[in-house]
PDB file of C-alpha atoms in Angstrom:
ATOM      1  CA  UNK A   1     -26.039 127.311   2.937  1.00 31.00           C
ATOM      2  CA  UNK A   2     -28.300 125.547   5.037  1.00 35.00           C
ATOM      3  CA  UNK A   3     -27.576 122.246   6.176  1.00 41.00           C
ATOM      4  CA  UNK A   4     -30.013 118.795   5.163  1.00 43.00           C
ATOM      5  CA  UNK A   5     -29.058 117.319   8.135  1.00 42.00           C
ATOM      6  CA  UNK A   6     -30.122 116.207  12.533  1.00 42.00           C
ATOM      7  CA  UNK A   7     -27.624 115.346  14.457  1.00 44.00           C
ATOM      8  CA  UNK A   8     -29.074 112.611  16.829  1.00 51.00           C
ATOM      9  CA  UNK A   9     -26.797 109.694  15.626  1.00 63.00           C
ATOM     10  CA  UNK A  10     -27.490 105.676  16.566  1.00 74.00           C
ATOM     11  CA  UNK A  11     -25.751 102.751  15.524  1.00 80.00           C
ATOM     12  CA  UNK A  12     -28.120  99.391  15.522  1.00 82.00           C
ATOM     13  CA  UNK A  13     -26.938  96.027  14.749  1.00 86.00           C
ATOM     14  CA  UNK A  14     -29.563  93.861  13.368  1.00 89.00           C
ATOM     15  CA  UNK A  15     -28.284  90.278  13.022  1.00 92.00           C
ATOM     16  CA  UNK A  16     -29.947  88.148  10.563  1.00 93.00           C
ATOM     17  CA  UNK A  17     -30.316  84.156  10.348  1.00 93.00           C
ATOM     18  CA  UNK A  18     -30.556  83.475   6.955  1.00 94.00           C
ATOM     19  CA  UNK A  19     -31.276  85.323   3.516  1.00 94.00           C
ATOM     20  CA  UNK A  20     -35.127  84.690   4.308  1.00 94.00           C
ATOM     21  CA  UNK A  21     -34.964  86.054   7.863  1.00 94.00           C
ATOM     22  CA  UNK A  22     -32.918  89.217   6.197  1.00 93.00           C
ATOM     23  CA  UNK A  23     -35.597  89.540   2.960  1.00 92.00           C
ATOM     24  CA  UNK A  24     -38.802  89.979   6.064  1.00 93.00           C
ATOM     25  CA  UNK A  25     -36.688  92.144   7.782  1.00 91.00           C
ATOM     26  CA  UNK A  26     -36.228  94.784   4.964  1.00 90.00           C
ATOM     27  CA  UNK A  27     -39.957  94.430   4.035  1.00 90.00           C
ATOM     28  CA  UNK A  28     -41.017  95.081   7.434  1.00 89.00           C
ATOM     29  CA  UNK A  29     -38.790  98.130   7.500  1.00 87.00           C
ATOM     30  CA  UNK A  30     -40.036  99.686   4.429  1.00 83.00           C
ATOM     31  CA  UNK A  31     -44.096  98.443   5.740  1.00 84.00           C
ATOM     32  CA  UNK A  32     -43.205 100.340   8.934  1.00 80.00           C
ATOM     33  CA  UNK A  33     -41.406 103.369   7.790  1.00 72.00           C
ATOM     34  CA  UNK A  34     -43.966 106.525   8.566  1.00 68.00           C
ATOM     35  CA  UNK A  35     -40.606 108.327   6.783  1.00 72.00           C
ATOM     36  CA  UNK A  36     -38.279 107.375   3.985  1.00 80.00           C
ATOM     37  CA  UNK A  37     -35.128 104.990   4.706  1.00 87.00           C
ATOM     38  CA  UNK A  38     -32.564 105.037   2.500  1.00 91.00           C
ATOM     39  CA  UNK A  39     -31.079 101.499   1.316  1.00 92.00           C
ATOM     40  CA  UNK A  40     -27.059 101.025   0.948  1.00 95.00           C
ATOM     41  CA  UNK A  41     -27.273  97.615  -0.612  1.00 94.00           C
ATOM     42  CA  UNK A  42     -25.642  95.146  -3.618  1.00 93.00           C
ATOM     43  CA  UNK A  43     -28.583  95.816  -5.462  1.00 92.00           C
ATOM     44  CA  UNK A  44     -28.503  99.559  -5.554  1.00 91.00           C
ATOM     45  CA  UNK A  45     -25.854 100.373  -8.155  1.00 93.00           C
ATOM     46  CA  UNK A  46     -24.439 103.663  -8.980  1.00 95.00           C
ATOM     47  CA  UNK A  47     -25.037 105.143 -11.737  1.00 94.00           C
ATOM     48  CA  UNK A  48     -22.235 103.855 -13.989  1.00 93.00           C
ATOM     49  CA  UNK A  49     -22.264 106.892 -16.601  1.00 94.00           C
ATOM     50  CA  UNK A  50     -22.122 109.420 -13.557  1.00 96.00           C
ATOM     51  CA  UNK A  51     -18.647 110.401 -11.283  1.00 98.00           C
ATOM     52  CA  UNK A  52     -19.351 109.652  -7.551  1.00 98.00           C
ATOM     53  CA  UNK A  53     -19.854 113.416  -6.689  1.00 98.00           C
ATOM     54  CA  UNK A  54     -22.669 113.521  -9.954  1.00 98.00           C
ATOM     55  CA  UNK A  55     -24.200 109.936  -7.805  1.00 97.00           C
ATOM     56  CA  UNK A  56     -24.297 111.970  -4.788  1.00 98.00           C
ATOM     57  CA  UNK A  57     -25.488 115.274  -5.580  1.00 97.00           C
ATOM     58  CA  UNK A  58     -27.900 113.687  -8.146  1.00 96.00           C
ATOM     59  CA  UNK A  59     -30.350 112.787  -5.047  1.00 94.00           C
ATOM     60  CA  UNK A  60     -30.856 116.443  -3.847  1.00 95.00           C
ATOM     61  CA  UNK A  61     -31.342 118.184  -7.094  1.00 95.00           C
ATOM     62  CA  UNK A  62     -34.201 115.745  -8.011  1.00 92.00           C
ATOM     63  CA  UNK A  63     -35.420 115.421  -4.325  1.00 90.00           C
ATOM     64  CA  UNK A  64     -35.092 119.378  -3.231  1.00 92.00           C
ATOM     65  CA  UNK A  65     -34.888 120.349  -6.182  1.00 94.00           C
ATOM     66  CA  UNK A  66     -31.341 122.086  -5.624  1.00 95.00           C
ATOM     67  CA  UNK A  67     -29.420 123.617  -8.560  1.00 97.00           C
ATOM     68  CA  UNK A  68     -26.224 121.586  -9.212  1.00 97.00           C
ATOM     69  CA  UNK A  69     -23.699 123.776  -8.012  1.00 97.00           C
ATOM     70  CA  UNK A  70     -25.849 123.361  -4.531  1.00 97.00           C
ATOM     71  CA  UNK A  71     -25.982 119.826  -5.002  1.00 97.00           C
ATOM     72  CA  UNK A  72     -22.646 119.666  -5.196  1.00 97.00           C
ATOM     73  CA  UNK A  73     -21.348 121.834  -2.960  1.00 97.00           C
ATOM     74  CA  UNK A  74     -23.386 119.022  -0.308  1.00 96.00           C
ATOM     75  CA  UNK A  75     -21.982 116.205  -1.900  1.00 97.00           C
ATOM     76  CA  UNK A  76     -18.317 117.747  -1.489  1.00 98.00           C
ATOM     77  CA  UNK A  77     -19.146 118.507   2.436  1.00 97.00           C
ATOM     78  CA  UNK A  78     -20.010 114.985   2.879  1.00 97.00           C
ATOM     79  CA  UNK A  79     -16.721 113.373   0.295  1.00 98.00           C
ATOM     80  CA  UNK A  80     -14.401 115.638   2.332  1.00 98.00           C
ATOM     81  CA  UNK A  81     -15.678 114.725   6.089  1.00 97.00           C
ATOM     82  CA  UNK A  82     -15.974 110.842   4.509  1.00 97.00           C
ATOM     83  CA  UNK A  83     -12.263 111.437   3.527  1.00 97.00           C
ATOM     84  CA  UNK A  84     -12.828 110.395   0.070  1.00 97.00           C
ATOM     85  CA  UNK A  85     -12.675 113.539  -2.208  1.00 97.00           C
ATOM     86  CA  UNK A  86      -9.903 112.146  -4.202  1.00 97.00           C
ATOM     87  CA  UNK A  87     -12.541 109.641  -5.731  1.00 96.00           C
ATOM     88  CA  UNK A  88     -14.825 112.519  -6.468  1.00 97.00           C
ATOM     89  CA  UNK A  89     -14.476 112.215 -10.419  1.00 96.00           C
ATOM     90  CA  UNK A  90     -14.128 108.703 -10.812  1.00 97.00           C
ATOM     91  CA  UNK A  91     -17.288 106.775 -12.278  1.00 96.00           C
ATOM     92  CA  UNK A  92     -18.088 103.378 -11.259  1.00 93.00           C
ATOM     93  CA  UNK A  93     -16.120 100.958 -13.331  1.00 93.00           C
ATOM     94  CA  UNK A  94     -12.622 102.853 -11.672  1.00 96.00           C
ATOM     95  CA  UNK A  95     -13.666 102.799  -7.630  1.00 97.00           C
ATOM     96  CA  UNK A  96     -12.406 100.365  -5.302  1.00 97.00           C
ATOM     97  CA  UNK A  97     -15.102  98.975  -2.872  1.00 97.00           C
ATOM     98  CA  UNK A  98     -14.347 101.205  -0.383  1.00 97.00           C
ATOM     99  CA  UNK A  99     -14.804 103.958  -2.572  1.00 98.00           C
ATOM    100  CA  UNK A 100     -18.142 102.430  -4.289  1.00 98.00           C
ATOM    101  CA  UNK A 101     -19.532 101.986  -0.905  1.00 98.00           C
ATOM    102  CA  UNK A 102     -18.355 105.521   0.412  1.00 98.00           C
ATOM    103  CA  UNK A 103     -20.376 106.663  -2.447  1.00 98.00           C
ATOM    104  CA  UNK A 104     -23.265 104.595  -1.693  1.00 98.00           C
ATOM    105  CA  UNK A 105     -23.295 105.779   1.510  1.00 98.00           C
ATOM    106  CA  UNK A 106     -22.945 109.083   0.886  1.00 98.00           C
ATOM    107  CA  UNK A 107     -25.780 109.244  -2.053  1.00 97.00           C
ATOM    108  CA  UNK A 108     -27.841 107.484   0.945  1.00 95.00           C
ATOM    109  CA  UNK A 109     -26.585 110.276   3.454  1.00 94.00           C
ATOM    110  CA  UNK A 110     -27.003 113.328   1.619  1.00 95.00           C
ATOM    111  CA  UNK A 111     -31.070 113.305   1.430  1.00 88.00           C
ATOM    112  CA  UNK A 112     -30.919 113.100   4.913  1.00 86.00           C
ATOM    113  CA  UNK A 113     -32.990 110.134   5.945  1.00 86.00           C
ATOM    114  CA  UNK A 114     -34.136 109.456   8.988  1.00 85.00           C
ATOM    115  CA  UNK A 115     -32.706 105.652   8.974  1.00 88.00           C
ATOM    116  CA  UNK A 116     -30.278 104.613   6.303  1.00 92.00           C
ATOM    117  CA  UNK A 117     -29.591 100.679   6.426  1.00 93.00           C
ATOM    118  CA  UNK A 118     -26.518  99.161   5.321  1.00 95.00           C
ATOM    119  CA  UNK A 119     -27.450  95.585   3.808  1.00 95.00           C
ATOM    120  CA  UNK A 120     -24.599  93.001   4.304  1.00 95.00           C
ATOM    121  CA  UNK A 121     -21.977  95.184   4.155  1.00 95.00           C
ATOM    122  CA  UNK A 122     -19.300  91.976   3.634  1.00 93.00           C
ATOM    123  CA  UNK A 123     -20.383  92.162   0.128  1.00 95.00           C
ATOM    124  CA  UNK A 124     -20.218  95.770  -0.596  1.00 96.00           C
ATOM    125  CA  UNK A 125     -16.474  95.193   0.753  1.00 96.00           C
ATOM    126  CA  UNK A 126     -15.180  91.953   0.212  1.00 95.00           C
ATOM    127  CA  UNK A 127     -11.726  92.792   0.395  1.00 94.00           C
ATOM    128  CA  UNK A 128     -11.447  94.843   3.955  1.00 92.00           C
ATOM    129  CA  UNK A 129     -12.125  94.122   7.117  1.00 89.00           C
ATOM    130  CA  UNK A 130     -15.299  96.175   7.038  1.00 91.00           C
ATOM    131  CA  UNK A 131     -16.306  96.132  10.857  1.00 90.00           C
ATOM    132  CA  UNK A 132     -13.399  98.862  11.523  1.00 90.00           C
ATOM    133  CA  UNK A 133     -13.750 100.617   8.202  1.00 92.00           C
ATOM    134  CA  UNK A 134     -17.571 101.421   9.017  1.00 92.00           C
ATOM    135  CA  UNK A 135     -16.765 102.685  12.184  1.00 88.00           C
ATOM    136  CA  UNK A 136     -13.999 104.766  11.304  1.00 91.00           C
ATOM    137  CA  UNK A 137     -16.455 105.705   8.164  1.00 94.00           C
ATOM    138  CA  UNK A 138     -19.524 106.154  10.242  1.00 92.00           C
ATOM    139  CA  UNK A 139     -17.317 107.920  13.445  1.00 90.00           C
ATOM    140  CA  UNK A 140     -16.198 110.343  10.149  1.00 93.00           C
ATOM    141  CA  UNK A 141     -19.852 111.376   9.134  1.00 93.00           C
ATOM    142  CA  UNK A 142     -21.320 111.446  12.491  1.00 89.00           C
ATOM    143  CA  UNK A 143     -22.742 115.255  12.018  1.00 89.00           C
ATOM    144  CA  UNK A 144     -24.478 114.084   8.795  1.00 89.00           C
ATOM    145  CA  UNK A 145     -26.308 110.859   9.791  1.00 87.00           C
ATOM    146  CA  UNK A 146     -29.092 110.105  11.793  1.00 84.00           C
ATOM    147  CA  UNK A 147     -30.322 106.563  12.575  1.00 86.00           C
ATOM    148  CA  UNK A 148     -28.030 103.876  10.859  1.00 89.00           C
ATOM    149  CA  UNK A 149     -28.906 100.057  11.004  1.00 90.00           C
ATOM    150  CA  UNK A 150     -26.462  97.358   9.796  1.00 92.00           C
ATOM    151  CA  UNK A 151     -28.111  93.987   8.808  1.00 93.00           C
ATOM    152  CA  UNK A 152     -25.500  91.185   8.687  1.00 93.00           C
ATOM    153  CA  UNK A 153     -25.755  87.402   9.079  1.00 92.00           C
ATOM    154  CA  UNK A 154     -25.526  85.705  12.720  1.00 91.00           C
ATOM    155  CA  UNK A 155     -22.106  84.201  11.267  1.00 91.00           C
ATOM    156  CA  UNK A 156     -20.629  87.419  11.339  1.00 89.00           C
ATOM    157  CA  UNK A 157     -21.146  88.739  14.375  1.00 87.00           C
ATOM    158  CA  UNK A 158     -17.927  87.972  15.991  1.00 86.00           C
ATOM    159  CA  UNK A 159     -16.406  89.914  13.378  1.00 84.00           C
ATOM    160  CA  UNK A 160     -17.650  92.910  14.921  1.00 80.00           C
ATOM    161  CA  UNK A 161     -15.787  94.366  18.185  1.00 68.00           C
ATOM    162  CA  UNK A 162     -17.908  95.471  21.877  1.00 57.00           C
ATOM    163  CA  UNK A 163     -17.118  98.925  20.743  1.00 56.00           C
ATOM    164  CA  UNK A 164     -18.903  99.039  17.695  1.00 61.00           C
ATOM    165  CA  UNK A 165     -22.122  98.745  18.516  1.00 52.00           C
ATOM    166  CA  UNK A 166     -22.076 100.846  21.525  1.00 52.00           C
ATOM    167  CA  UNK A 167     -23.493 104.351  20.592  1.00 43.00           C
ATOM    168  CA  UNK A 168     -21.579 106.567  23.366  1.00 42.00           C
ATOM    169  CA  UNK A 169     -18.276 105.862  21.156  1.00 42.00           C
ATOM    170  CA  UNK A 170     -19.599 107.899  18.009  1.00 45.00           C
ATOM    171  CA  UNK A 171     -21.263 110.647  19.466  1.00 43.00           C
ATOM    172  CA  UNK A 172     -21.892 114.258  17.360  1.00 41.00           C
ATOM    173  CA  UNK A 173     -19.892 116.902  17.716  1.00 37.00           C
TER     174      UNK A 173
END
């Protein structure tokens, strides 16, 4: 089966001010963007009548138009190299936040977009320390992503360790 994805992974940390600062910084993006960029936000929901590997492989069977056994067979690759495939069935009322935002992520990640961004990640997972789980996430999926921008306020930024940001620590394989 062939493969959606480049492997020419980057990690950029884009610091915002204020909710203003954050809102022109999105809408620049998407003004800019000669390609599609794929949003992992609070205001994208799941689908909440769908299981997380339905989300997921919902995006290349309208998109490629992939059958859904093909579909799914690329959302599995991308739950089992996240490390999530036990969450495969559950819908959206049952996932932790981890596991809602692994499945954001990964319905982001499978069309293979040239930049995904990650909006505020502290309130996709307000219960974890999410600076270490979205490296260990993002080190996880490395073969699958491409360019991947995290936009979090100023305030936060010491929350967020030298080594994340530095690209040479999540290479591909």
């Amino acid at each position: 089966m062939a493969k959606f994805w480049q492997i020419s992974f980057q990690i950029h940390m884009n610091w915002m001010a204020d909710a203003n600062q954050r809102l022109e910084f999105l809408a620049a993006q998407a003004a800019s963007a000669k390609e599609s960029i794929a949003l992992v936000s609070p205001e994208m929901p799941l689908r909440a009548n769908l299981s997380v590997l339905d989300n997921i492989a919902l995006i290349p069977q309208y998109r490629a138009n992939l059958t859904y056994d093909k579909a799914a067979d690329l959302a599995w690759d991308l739950l089992a190299a996240a490390g999530y495939q036990d969450s495969f069935a559950k819908r959206d009322p049952d996932l932790s936040h981890a596991e809602r935002f692994v499945a954001k992520l990964l319905r982001a990640a499978i069309g293979a977009p040239p930049i995904i961004l990650i909006d505020r990640p502290a309130m996709l997972l307000p219960d974890t320390h999410y600076p270490p789980f979205l490296r260990a996430l993002l080190k996880n999926l490395v073969n699958y992503l491409n360019d991947c921008r995290i936009i979090d306020y100023q305030w936060n930024k010491p929350l967020y360790d030298v080594e994340f940001a530095q690209a040479e620590l999540i290479q591909p394989h």
